[in-house]
Coordinates of C-alpha atoms and ligand atoms in Angstrom, one line a residue:
M17 CA 6.0 0.7 22.4
N18 CA 9.6 0.5 23.4
D19 CA 11.3 2.1 25.8
T20 CA 12.1 5.2 23.5
T21 CA 8.7 6.4 23.7
N22 CA 6.2 6.5 26.9
H23 CA 3.1 6.7 24.0
T24 CA 0.7 3.9 24.0
L25 CA -0.1 3.1 20.0
K26 CA -3.8 3.6 19.4
L27 CA -5.4 2.6 15.9
F28 CA -8.6 3.1 14.7
N29 CA -10.9 0.1 14.5
S30 CA -13.5 0.0 12.1
L31 CA -15.6 -2.4 14.0
T32 CA -15.6 -0.4 16.8
R33 CA -15.5 3.0 15.1
E34 CA -13.1 4.0 18.1
L35 CA -9.4 4.5 18.7
E36 CA -8.1 1.7 20.6
P37 CA -4.8 1.2 22.2
F38 CA -3.2 -1.9 20.5
T39 CA -2.7 -4.9 22.9
P40 CA -1.0 -7.9 21.1
V41 CA -2.8 -11.5 21.2
H42 CA 0.9 -12.7 22.0
E43 CA 3.0 -11.0 23.8
G44 CA 5.8 -9.3 22.0
E45 CA 4.3 -10.0 18.8
A46 CA 2.0 -8.5 16.1
R47 CA 0.1 -10.6 13.6
V48 CA -1.2 -8.8 10.2
Y49 CA -3.3 -9.6 7.6
T50 CA -3.8 -7.4 4.4
C51 CA -6.0 -8.1 1.4
G52 CA -3.8 -8.1 -1.4
P53 CA -4.4 -7.5 -5.3
T54 CA -6.9 -9.5 -7.5
V55 CA -4.5 -10.3 -10.1
Y56 CA -6.2 -10.1 -13.4
N57 CA -4.9 -6.5 -14.3
Y58 CA -2.1 -4.3 -13.0
Q59 CA -3.1 -2.5 -9.7
H60 CA -3.4 1.0 -9.9
I61 CA -1.8 3.4 -7.7
G62 CA -4.9 3.8 -5.4
N63 CA -4.6 0.1 -4.9
M64 CA -0.9 0.7 -4.1
R65 CA -2.2 3.1 -1.3
A66 CA -3.8 0.2 0.4
Y67 CA 0.1 -1.6 0.7
I68 CA 1.5 1.8 1.1
F69 CA -0.8 2.1 4.6
A70 CA 0.2 -1.7 5.7
D71 CA 3.6 -1.2 5.1
L72 CA 3.2 2.0 7.5
L73 CA 1.5 0.0 9.8
G74 CA 3.7 -2.7 9.9
R75 CA 7.1 -0.6 10.0
T76 CA 5.7 1.3 13.1
L77 CA 4.5 -1.9 14.6
S78 CA 8.2 -3.4 13.9
A79 CA 9.6 -0.3 15.5
T80 CA 8.4 -0.6 18.5
G81 CA 10.0 -3.8 19.1
L82 CA 7.3 -6.1 18.2
K83 CA 8.4 -9.4 16.1
L84 CA 5.9 -8.6 12.9
T85 CA 4.2 -11.7 11.2
H86 CA 2.7 -9.9 7.9
I87 CA 0.4 -11.8 5.2
I88 CA -0.5 -10.6 2.3
N89 CA -2.5 -12.6 -0.3
I90 CA -2.6 -12.9 -3.8
T91 CA -6.3 -13.3 -5.2
D92 CA -6.0 -15.2 -8.2
V93 CA -9.4 -16.5 -8.1
G94 CA -12.6 -16.3 -7.0
H95 CA -13.4 -12.3 -7.3
L96 CA -16.1 -12.0 -9.1
T97 CA -17.0 -8.6 -11.3
S98 CA -19.3 -7.5 -8.7
D99 CA -18.8 -8.0 -4.9
A100 CA -22.0 -9.7 -4.6
D101 CA -22.5 -12.9 -6.0
V102 CA -23.2 -12.2 -9.9
G103 CA -21.0 -11.6 -12.8
D104 CA -17.9 -14.0 -14.0
D105 CA -15.1 -14.4 -12.2
K106 CA -12.5 -11.7 -13.1
M107 CA -9.5 -14.2 -13.8
E108 CA -11.5 -16.5 -16.3
K109 CA -12.9 -13.2 -17.8
A110 CA -9.8 -11.5 -18.4
A111 CA -8.6 -15.0 -20.0
A112 CA -11.4 -15.1 -22.3
S113 CA -10.6 -11.6 -23.6
S114 CA -7.0 -11.6 -23.8
G115 CA -6.7 -15.6 -25.4
K116 CA -4.4 -16.7 -22.7
S117 CA -4.8 -19.1 -19.5
A118 CA -6.3 -17.5 -16.4
W119 CA -2.9 -18.9 -14.8
D120 CA -0.4 -17.2 -16.9
I121 CA -2.4 -14.2 -16.4
A122 CA -2.4 -14.4 -12.3
K123 CA 1.3 -15.4 -12.6
Y124 CA 1.8 -11.8 -15.0
Y125 CA -0.1 -9.5 -13.0
T126 CA 1.4 -11.0 -9.5
D127 CA 4.8 -10.3 -10.9
A128 CA 4.0 -6.7 -11.7
Y129 CA 2.4 -6.3 -8.6
W130 CA 5.3 -7.6 -7.0
W131 CA 7.9 -5.3 -9.0
D132 CA 5.6 -1.8 -7.6
I133 CA 5.8 -3.2 -4.2
E134 CA 9.7 -3.3 -4.5
R135 CA 9.8 0.2 -6.4
L136 CA 7.7 1.9 -3.3
N137 CA 9.7 0.1 -1.1
I138 CA 7.1 -1.8 0.5
R139 CA 8.8 -4.3 2.6
Q140 CA 8.4 -8.1 2.0
P141 CA 5.7 -9.8 4.0
A142 CA 6.6 -13.0 6.0
K143 CA 4.6 -14.3 3.4
W144 CA 2.4 -14.0 -0.1
S145 CA -0.2 -16.3 0.2
I146 CA -1.7 -17.4 -3.0
A147 CA -5.2 -18.3 -2.9
T148 CA -4.9 -20.8 -5.4
D149 CA -2.3 -22.7 -3.3
H150 CA -4.8 -23.3 -0.5
V151 CA -8.0 -24.8 -2.1
E152 CA -8.1 -28.1 -0.7
E153 CA -7.9 -26.0 3.0
M154 CA -10.7 -24.0 2.1
I155 CA -12.7 -27.1 0.9
D156 CA -12.0 -28.2 4.6
F157 CA -12.9 -24.9 5.9
A158 CA -16.2 -24.7 4.1
K159 CA -16.9 -28.3 5.3
G160 CA -16.4 -27.5 8.9
I161 CA -19.1 -24.9 8.8
A162 CA -21.6 -26.1 6.0
D163 CA -23.5 -28.2 8.1
K164 CA -24.6 -25.4 10.7
H165 CA -24.2 -22.2 8.5
C166 CA -24.4 -22.9 4.7
Y167 CA -27.3 -24.0 2.5
E168 CA -27.2 -25.4 -1.1
L169 CA -28.6 -23.9 -4.4
E170 CA -27.6 -24.9 -7.8
S171 CA -25.0 -21.9 -8.0
G172 CA -23.2 -23.1 -5.3
L173 CA -22.8 -23.4 -0.9
Y174 CA -24.1 -20.1 0.2
F175 CA -23.6 -18.9 3.6
D176 CA -26.9 -17.8 5.8
T177 CA -26.0 -14.7 7.6
S178 CA -28.4 -15.0 10.0
T179 CA -26.6 -17.9 11.8
V180 CA -24.3 -15.7 13.3
P181 CA -24.5 -12.8 15.7
D182 CA -24.5 -9.1 14.5
Y183 CA -24.0 -9.7 10.6
G184 CA -22.5 -6.7 8.8
R185 CA -21.6 -4.9 12.1
L186 CA -18.5 -3.5 10.6
A187 CA -20.4 -1.9 7.9
G188 CA -22.4 -0.3 10.2
T189 CA -25.9 0.8 9.1
Q190 CA -26.2 -1.3 5.6
S191 CA -27.4 2.0 3.4
D192 CA -29.7 1.5 0.6
D193 CA -26.6 1.9 -1.7
V194 CA -25.2 -0.8 0.0
E195 CA -28.5 -3.1 -0.2
G196 CA -28.9 -2.1 -3.9
R197 CA -25.3 -3.4 -4.7
I198 CA -26.2 -7.0 -3.5
E199 CA -27.4 -8.2 -6.2
T200 CA -29.9 -11.4 -5.9
V201 CA -29.2 -14.8 -6.7
E202 CA -32.6 -17.0 -7.0
G203 CA -32.9 -19.0 -3.9
K204 CA -30.9 -16.8 -1.4
R205 CA -32.4 -16.7 2.0
H206 CA -31.1 -13.5 2.7
P207 CA -30.0 -10.7 0.3
Q208 CA -26.5 -10.1 2.1
D209 CA -26.5 -14.5 2.1
F210 CA -22.9 -15.1 -0.1
A211 CA -21.4 -17.8 -2.2
I212 CA -18.2 -19.8 -0.2
W213 CA -18.4 -22.2 -3.2
R214 CA -19.3 -21.4 -6.4
K215 CA -20.2 -24.5 -8.8
T216 CA -19.1 -24.3 -12.3
P217 CA -22.3 -24.1 -14.5
A218 CA -23.4 -27.6 -16.0
G219 CA -22.0 -27.8 -19.5
E220 CA -19.4 -25.3 -18.8
T221 CA -15.6 -25.9 -17.8
R222 CA -13.6 -23.1 -16.5
Q223 CA -10.2 -23.2 -16.4
M224 CA -9.7 -23.0 -12.5
E225 CA -11.9 -25.4 -10.9
W226 CA -11.6 -27.9 -8.3
D227 CA -13.7 -31.3 -7.1
S228 CA -15.3 -30.7 -3.8
P229 CA -18.6 -32.0 -2.0
W230 CA -20.6 -29.3 -3.9
G231 CA -19.6 -30.3 -7.2
K232 CA -16.5 -29.2 -9.3
G233 CA -16.2 -25.2 -9.1
A234 CA -14.2 -22.7 -6.9
P235 CA -14.0 -21.2 -3.6
G236 CA -15.7 -17.7 -2.8
W237 CA -13.3 -14.8 -2.6
H238 CA -14.3 -14.4 1.1
L239 CA -13.5 -18.0 1.8
E240 CA -10.1 -17.1 0.9
C241 CA -9.2 -14.6 3.6
S242 CA -10.9 -16.3 6.2
Q243 CA -9.1 -19.4 5.7
M244 CA -5.5 -18.0 4.8
S245 CA -5.5 -15.4 7.8
M246 CA -6.5 -17.9 10.4
K247 CA -4.1 -20.6 8.8
Y248 CA -1.0 -18.5 9.3
L249 CA -1.8 -16.2 12.2
G250 CA -4.1 -18.4 14.2
E251 CA -8.1 -18.3 14.9
T252 CA -7.7 -14.9 16.8
F253 CA -5.1 -12.6 15.3
D254 CA -4.1 -8.5 15.8
I255 CA -5.1 -6.5 12.8
H256 CA -6.8 -7.5 9.4
T257 CA -6.4 -4.3 6.8
G258 CA -7.8 -3.5 3.4
G259 CA -9.4 -0.3 1.4
I260 CA -12.2 0.9 2.9
D261 CA -14.6 -0.4 -0.1
H262 CA -13.9 -4.0 1.9
R263 CA -15.7 -2.6 5.0
E264 CA -19.1 -3.2 3.4
I265 CA -19.0 -6.7 2.0
H266 CA -15.9 -8.6 1.8
H267 CA -14.9 -7.9 5.7
P268 CA -18.4 -8.5 6.9
N269 CA -18.3 -12.1 5.0
E270 CA -14.7 -12.9 6.4
I271 CA -16.3 -11.7 9.9
A272 CA -19.1 -14.4 9.6
Q273 CA -17.4 -17.1 8.6
N274 CA -15.0 -16.6 11.3
Q275 CA -17.3 -16.9 13.8
A276 CA -18.9 -19.7 12.1
H277 CA -15.7 -21.1 12.1
N278 CA -14.6 -20.5 15.6
C279 CA -18.0 -20.9 17.1
S280 CA -17.3 -17.7 18.6
E281 CA -18.8 -14.3 18.6
H282 CA -15.2 -12.9 18.1
S283 CA -14.6 -11.3 14.5
G284 CA -11.4 -13.0 14.0
A285 CA -9.1 -10.0 14.2
N286 CA -9.1 -7.7 17.0
I287 CA -8.2 -4.9 15.0
W288 CA -10.1 -3.7 11.7
M289 CA -7.9 -1.4 9.8
H290 CA -8.9 0.6 6.5
N291 CA -7.4 3.0 4.2
N292 CA -9.6 5.7 2.8
F293 CA -9.2 6.2 -1.3
L294 CA -7.0 7.7 -3.5
I295 CA -9.6 9.6 -5.9
D296 CA -9.1 11.8 -8.7
R297 CA -11.4 14.3 -10.2
A298 CA -13.5 11.6 -11.5
G299 CA -14.1 10.0 -8.3
K300 CA -12.6 6.8 -6.7
M301 CA -9.7 5.8 -9.0
S302 CA -11.0 2.3 -10.2
K303 CA -9.8 -0.4 -12.9
S304 CA -13.1 -0.4 -14.3
S305 CA -12.9 3.3 -15.6
G306 CA -10.8 2.3 -18.3
D307 CA -7.5 4.1 -18.3
F308 CA -6.2 4.2 -15.0
L309 CA -2.8 5.3 -13.7
R310 CA -0.5 2.8 -12.4
L311 CA 3.3 3.5 -11.1
Q312 CA 5.0 2.8 -14.4
V313 CA 3.0 5.5 -16.0
L314 CA 4.5 8.0 -13.0
I315 CA 7.8 6.4 -13.9
D316 CA 7.5 7.0 -17.6
K317 CA 6.9 10.6 -16.9
G318 CA 10.2 10.5 -15.0
I319 CA 8.8 10.7 -11.5
H320 CA 10.4 8.6 -8.9
P321 CA 7.9 6.3 -7.0
L322 CA 9.1 7.2 -3.6
A323 CA 7.7 10.4 -4.6
Y324 CA 4.3 8.9 -4.9
R325 CA 4.9 7.0 -1.5
L326 CA 5.5 10.7 0.2
M327 CA 2.2 11.6 -1.1
C328 CA 0.6 9.1 0.1
L329 CA 2.6 9.7 3.6
Q330 CA 1.2 13.4 3.6
A331 CA -2.1 12.6 3.9
H332 CA -3.6 10.4 6.9
Y333 CA -4.4 7.1 5.8
R334 CA -8.3 7.7 6.9
S335 CA -8.6 10.7 5.0
E336 CA -9.2 10.7 1.1
L337 CA -6.7 11.9 -0.9
E338 CA -6.8 13.5 -4.2
F339 CA -4.6 12.5 -7.0
T340 CA -3.3 15.3 -9.5
W341 CA 0.2 16.0 -11.3
D342 CA 0.6 18.8 -8.9
N343 CA 0.5 17.3 -5.9
L344 CA 2.6 14.4 -6.9
V345 CA 5.3 17.2 -8.5
A346 CA 5.1 19.1 -5.1
A347 CA 5.6 15.9 -3.2
L348 CA 8.8 15.3 -5.3
T349 CA 9.9 18.5 -4.8
R350 CA 9.7 18.1 -1.2
L351 CA 11.5 14.7 -1.3
K352 CA 14.2 16.6 -3.3
R353 CA 14.8 19.2 -0.5
M354 CA 15.0 16.2 2.2
I355 CA 17.8 14.5 0.0
I356 CA 19.8 17.8 -0.2
G357 CA 19.3 18.4 3.6
V358 CA 20.5 14.2 4.1
E359 CA 23.6 14.9 1.9
N360 CA 24.2 18.3 3.9
L361 CA 24.1 16.3 7.1
K362 CA 26.3 13.4 5.8
T363 CA 28.8 16.0 4.9
R364 CA 28.5 17.6 8.4
L365 CA 28.8 13.7 9.8
E366 CA 32.2 13.4 8.3
K367 CA 33.3 16.3 9.4
T368 CA 32.5 15.7 13.3
D369 CA 34.7 13.8 15.4
A370 CA 33.1 10.2 16.0
S371 CA 33.4 11.1 19.9
A372 CA 30.6 12.9 19.9
A373 CA 28.3 10.1 18.9
N374 CA 28.7 9.6 23.0
D375 CA 27.9 12.9 23.8
R376 CA 24.6 13.4 26.0
E377 CA 21.5 13.6 23.8
H378 CA 20.7 17.1 22.7
P379 CA 17.1 17.9 24.1
K380 CA 15.8 18.9 20.9
V381 CA 16.8 15.5 19.5
T382 CA 14.9 13.8 22.3
E383 CA 12.1 16.0 22.1
L384 CA 11.8 15.5 18.3
R385 CA 11.9 11.6 18.7
D386 CA 8.8 11.9 21.5
Q387 CA 7.0 14.0 19.0
L388 CA 7.5 11.5 16.2
W389 CA 6.3 8.6 18.5
A390 CA 3.2 10.8 19.9
A391 CA 2.3 11.5 16.0
M392 CA 2.5 7.8 15.0
A393 CA 0.9 6.4 18.5
D394 CA -2.2 8.5 17.2
D395 CA -3.3 6.0 14.7
L396 CA -0.2 6.3 12.6
N397 CA -0.5 10.3 11.7
S398 CA 2.4 10.1 9.1
A399 CA 1.1 13.5 7.8
K400 CA 1.9 15.3 11.3
A401 CA 5.0 12.9 11.6
I402 CA 6.7 14.0 8.2
P403 CA 7.4 17.8 9.0
L404 CA 9.3 16.7 12.1
L405 CA 11.8 14.6 9.8
E406 CA 12.3 18.0 7.8
E407 CA 12.7 20.1 11.2
L408 CA 15.2 17.4 12.1
L409 CA 17.5 18.1 9.0
G410 CA 16.9 21.9 9.5
L411 CA 18.8 21.7 12.8
K412 CA 22.1 22.5 11.5
K413 CA 23.8 23.3 14.8
I414 CA 22.9 20.1 16.6
N415 CA 25.4 17.1 16.7
A416 CA 25.3 15.4 13.6
H417 CA 26.0 11.6 14.9
Q418 CA 22.3 12.4 17.3
R419 CA 20.6 13.8 14.4
F420 CA 21.5 11.0 11.7
E421 CA 20.6 8.0 14.0
L422 CA 17.1 9.7 14.8
L423 CA 17.0 10.4 10.8
K424 CA 17.6 6.6 10.7
E425 CA 15.0 5.8 13.0
M426 CA 12.3 7.9 11.1
D427 CA 12.9 6.9 8.0
A428 CA 12.6 3.2 9.2
I429 CA 8.9 4.1 9.7
F430 CA 8.4 6.2 6.7
G431 CA 10.7 4.0 4.2
L432 CA 11.5 6.3 2.1
Q433 CA 15.2 5.3 1.5
L434 CA 16.7 8.6 2.7
E435 CA 19.9 7.3 3.6
T436 CA 20.7 6.0 0.1
L437 CA 18.8 7.9 -2.4
T438 CA 20.3 10.4 -4.5
R439 CA 19.6 13.6 -6.5
E440 CA 20.5 11.6 -9.2
N441 CA 17.7 9.1 -9.0
L442 CA 15.2 11.9 -8.3
R443 CA 15.8 13.6 -11.7
V444 CA 12.9 13.7 -13.8
K445 CA 13.3 11.5 -16.5
P446 CA 10.4 11.1 -18.9
E447 CA 10.8 8.3 -21.1
Q448 CA 9.4 10.6 -24.3
V449 CA 12.7 12.3 -24.6
A450 CA 15.1 11.3 -26.6
I451 CA 18.3 13.3 -25.2
S452 CA 20.3 11.8 -22.7
E453 CA 21.1 12.7 -19.3
E454 CA 24.7 12.3 -19.8
E455 CA 24.4 14.5 -23.2
I456 CA 22.3 17.3 -21.3
E457 CA 25.5 17.1 -18.8
R458 CA 27.8 17.3 -21.7
Q459 CA 25.9 20.3 -22.8
L460 CA 25.6 22.0 -19.4
D461 CA 29.4 21.5 -19.1
L462 CA 30.0 23.2 -22.4
R463 CA 27.8 25.9 -21.2
Q464 CA 29.4 26.4 -18.1
Q465 CA 32.5 26.6 -20.0
A466 CA 31.6 29.2 -22.3
K467 CA 30.0 31.5 -19.6
A468 CA 33.6 31.3 -17.9
E469 CA 35.1 32.7 -21.4
K470 CA 32.6 35.3 -21.2
D471 CA 31.1 34.1 -24.6
F472 CA 27.6 34.6 -23.5
A473 CA 26.4 34.2 -27.1
A474 CA 27.6 30.3 -27.0
A475 CA 25.8 29.9 -23.7
D476 CA 22.5 31.1 -24.8
A477 CA 23.1 29.1 -27.9
I478 CA 23.6 25.9 -25.8
R479 CA 20.3 26.7 -23.7
D480 CA 18.4 27.5 -26.5
E481 CA 19.3 24.2 -28.2
L482 CA 18.4 22.5 -24.9
T483 CA 15.2 24.2 -24.7
A484 CA 14.0 22.9 -28.2
Q485 CA 14.5 19.4 -26.9
G486 CA 12.5 19.8 -24.0
V487 CA 15.3 20.6 -21.3
E488 CA 14.5 23.3 -19.2
L489 CA 17.6 24.8 -17.5
M490 CA 17.1 26.4 -14.1
D491 CA 20.1 28.6 -13.4
G492 CA 19.7 29.7 -9.8
D493 CA 17.5 27.0 -8.6
P494 CA 17.1 27.1 -5.0
L495 CA 17.4 23.3 -5.2
R496 CA 20.6 23.3 -7.0
W497 CA 18.4 21.1 -9.8
E498 CA 20.4 22.8 -12.9
W499 CA 17.7 21.3 -15.2
S500 CA 14.0 19.7 -15.6
I501 CA 11.9 18.2 -18.2
S502 CA 8.4 19.2 -18.0
I503 CA 6.0 16.2 -17.9
Ligands
LIG614 P1 -8.3 -5.3 -5.6 O1 -7.3 -5.5 -6.4 O2 -9.7 -4.7 -6.5 O3 -8.8 -6.4 -4.9 O4 -8.0 -4.1 -4.7 C1 -6.5 -4.3 -3.8 C2 -6.7 -3.1 -2.7 O5 -6.7 -1.8 -3.2 C3 -7.8 -3.6 -1.8 O6 -7.4 -3.5 -0.2 C4 -8.8 -2.3 -2.0 O7 -9.8 -2.1 -1.1 C5 -7.7 -1.2 -2.2 N1 -8.5 0.0 -3.1 C6 -9.3 -0.6 -4.3 N2 -9.5 1.4 -4.8 C7 -8.6 1.9 -4.1 C8 -8.6 3.6 -4.5 N3 -8.9 4.5 -5.4 N4 -7.7 3.9 -3.0 C9 -7.2 3.3 -2.3 N5 -7.5 1.9 -2.1 C10 -8.0 1.2 -3.0
LIG615 ZN1 -9.7 -10.2 1.5

């Protein structure tokens, strides 16, 4: 941590299941790898929780003064419909059912994902590493470990998990459930062994296939992340992140490959961090469940994407988070209140003499900064840190310059764009409502005028007309949000 705080950053390491102090591999730096999307479809808002978490981690590391190198990969080949070794490649399957090429599908959904990243104010990583750009290097990686750690079957090159120490330590005791999910491939030496190269079956042609010493085929999904993380971050780097489902198969397999490649017991990353799931009433949000919620659905209902970001930050990343529309609207309301607080603070700032910026820092501001860092250093406890921001906004009598500076420090971590977001941005604007905002505002002006002229019948008529169009007026709304549209 930098000198603004006395708190040592502690992060929960899934590997040891303990909170551990963060000590960078390279002094003054933090190197982080995040498992990115498989781009055969849109990401749902549950997936986006994984990147909001990784962004919170990255922002916190940057705020402590470390130079951050963050890599997020794009899986555009190799991820099967099952996390084990059976089923089709998700990309090929999507191509077959849509009639588009696998390459076009990858491009389309990568762009859609990047658009969501931007709208959630997730910072750009140092690099988006795209799996298909690295296949030759993946083949080299596989060649390097093939003799000692792999065996060939008709369907591909398999990793023998008994050749590395402590396989599956990350997953903990493998429950029957997990064992059950590892479907068997004929000839596998152990149920947990996995394909690092998958051969194109004889007589078939895949859209995405490459020549290799083991025949035409494609890299395994786990191989991709091992190769790309080491290429960009080094054989031993600081933190590897992903959703909690990766703790069971994907990350244990990456670790096994890293150990084999580095001829070491070390897992490759010092700390493995996993965000818990976004769930809904039906359970874990997933793409296989037919209709799934993506950010655009929230936006179409008129909800600003940063309300979803705030909803995620309100929960600790290791807790399950239930999605309901009520929770989302509550987060939006909370964000609106914050924006009003920031607007008031800005007004005060304009009226305050600039020389006040040099006053000794008010002890309450110092205390809030300390509490912020205490919360964030405690395994990124944003749920505890967010109310501090609200407390800061409420300190009306304290030097506006100092409050504004701390607000900026806080928002550098939360990423809620509090300095620039306006009330106008946060208005609920569902797509299906025909009436334009300009028209609503015009009607409101007319109503205001009618009231001023004591023509209450006319004022009521305007209200009724707006109600009929789905616009509800909120006279006396404590948030001074004069109207809303039900979603
Ligand atoms: P995928 O596109 O399926 O490879 O998933 C992208 C990321 O989202 C991975 O880190 C997953 O672990 C994570 N993830 C998947 N489902 C959820 C969920 N319901 N809540 C939070 N994270 C999830
Ligand atoms: Zn990965």
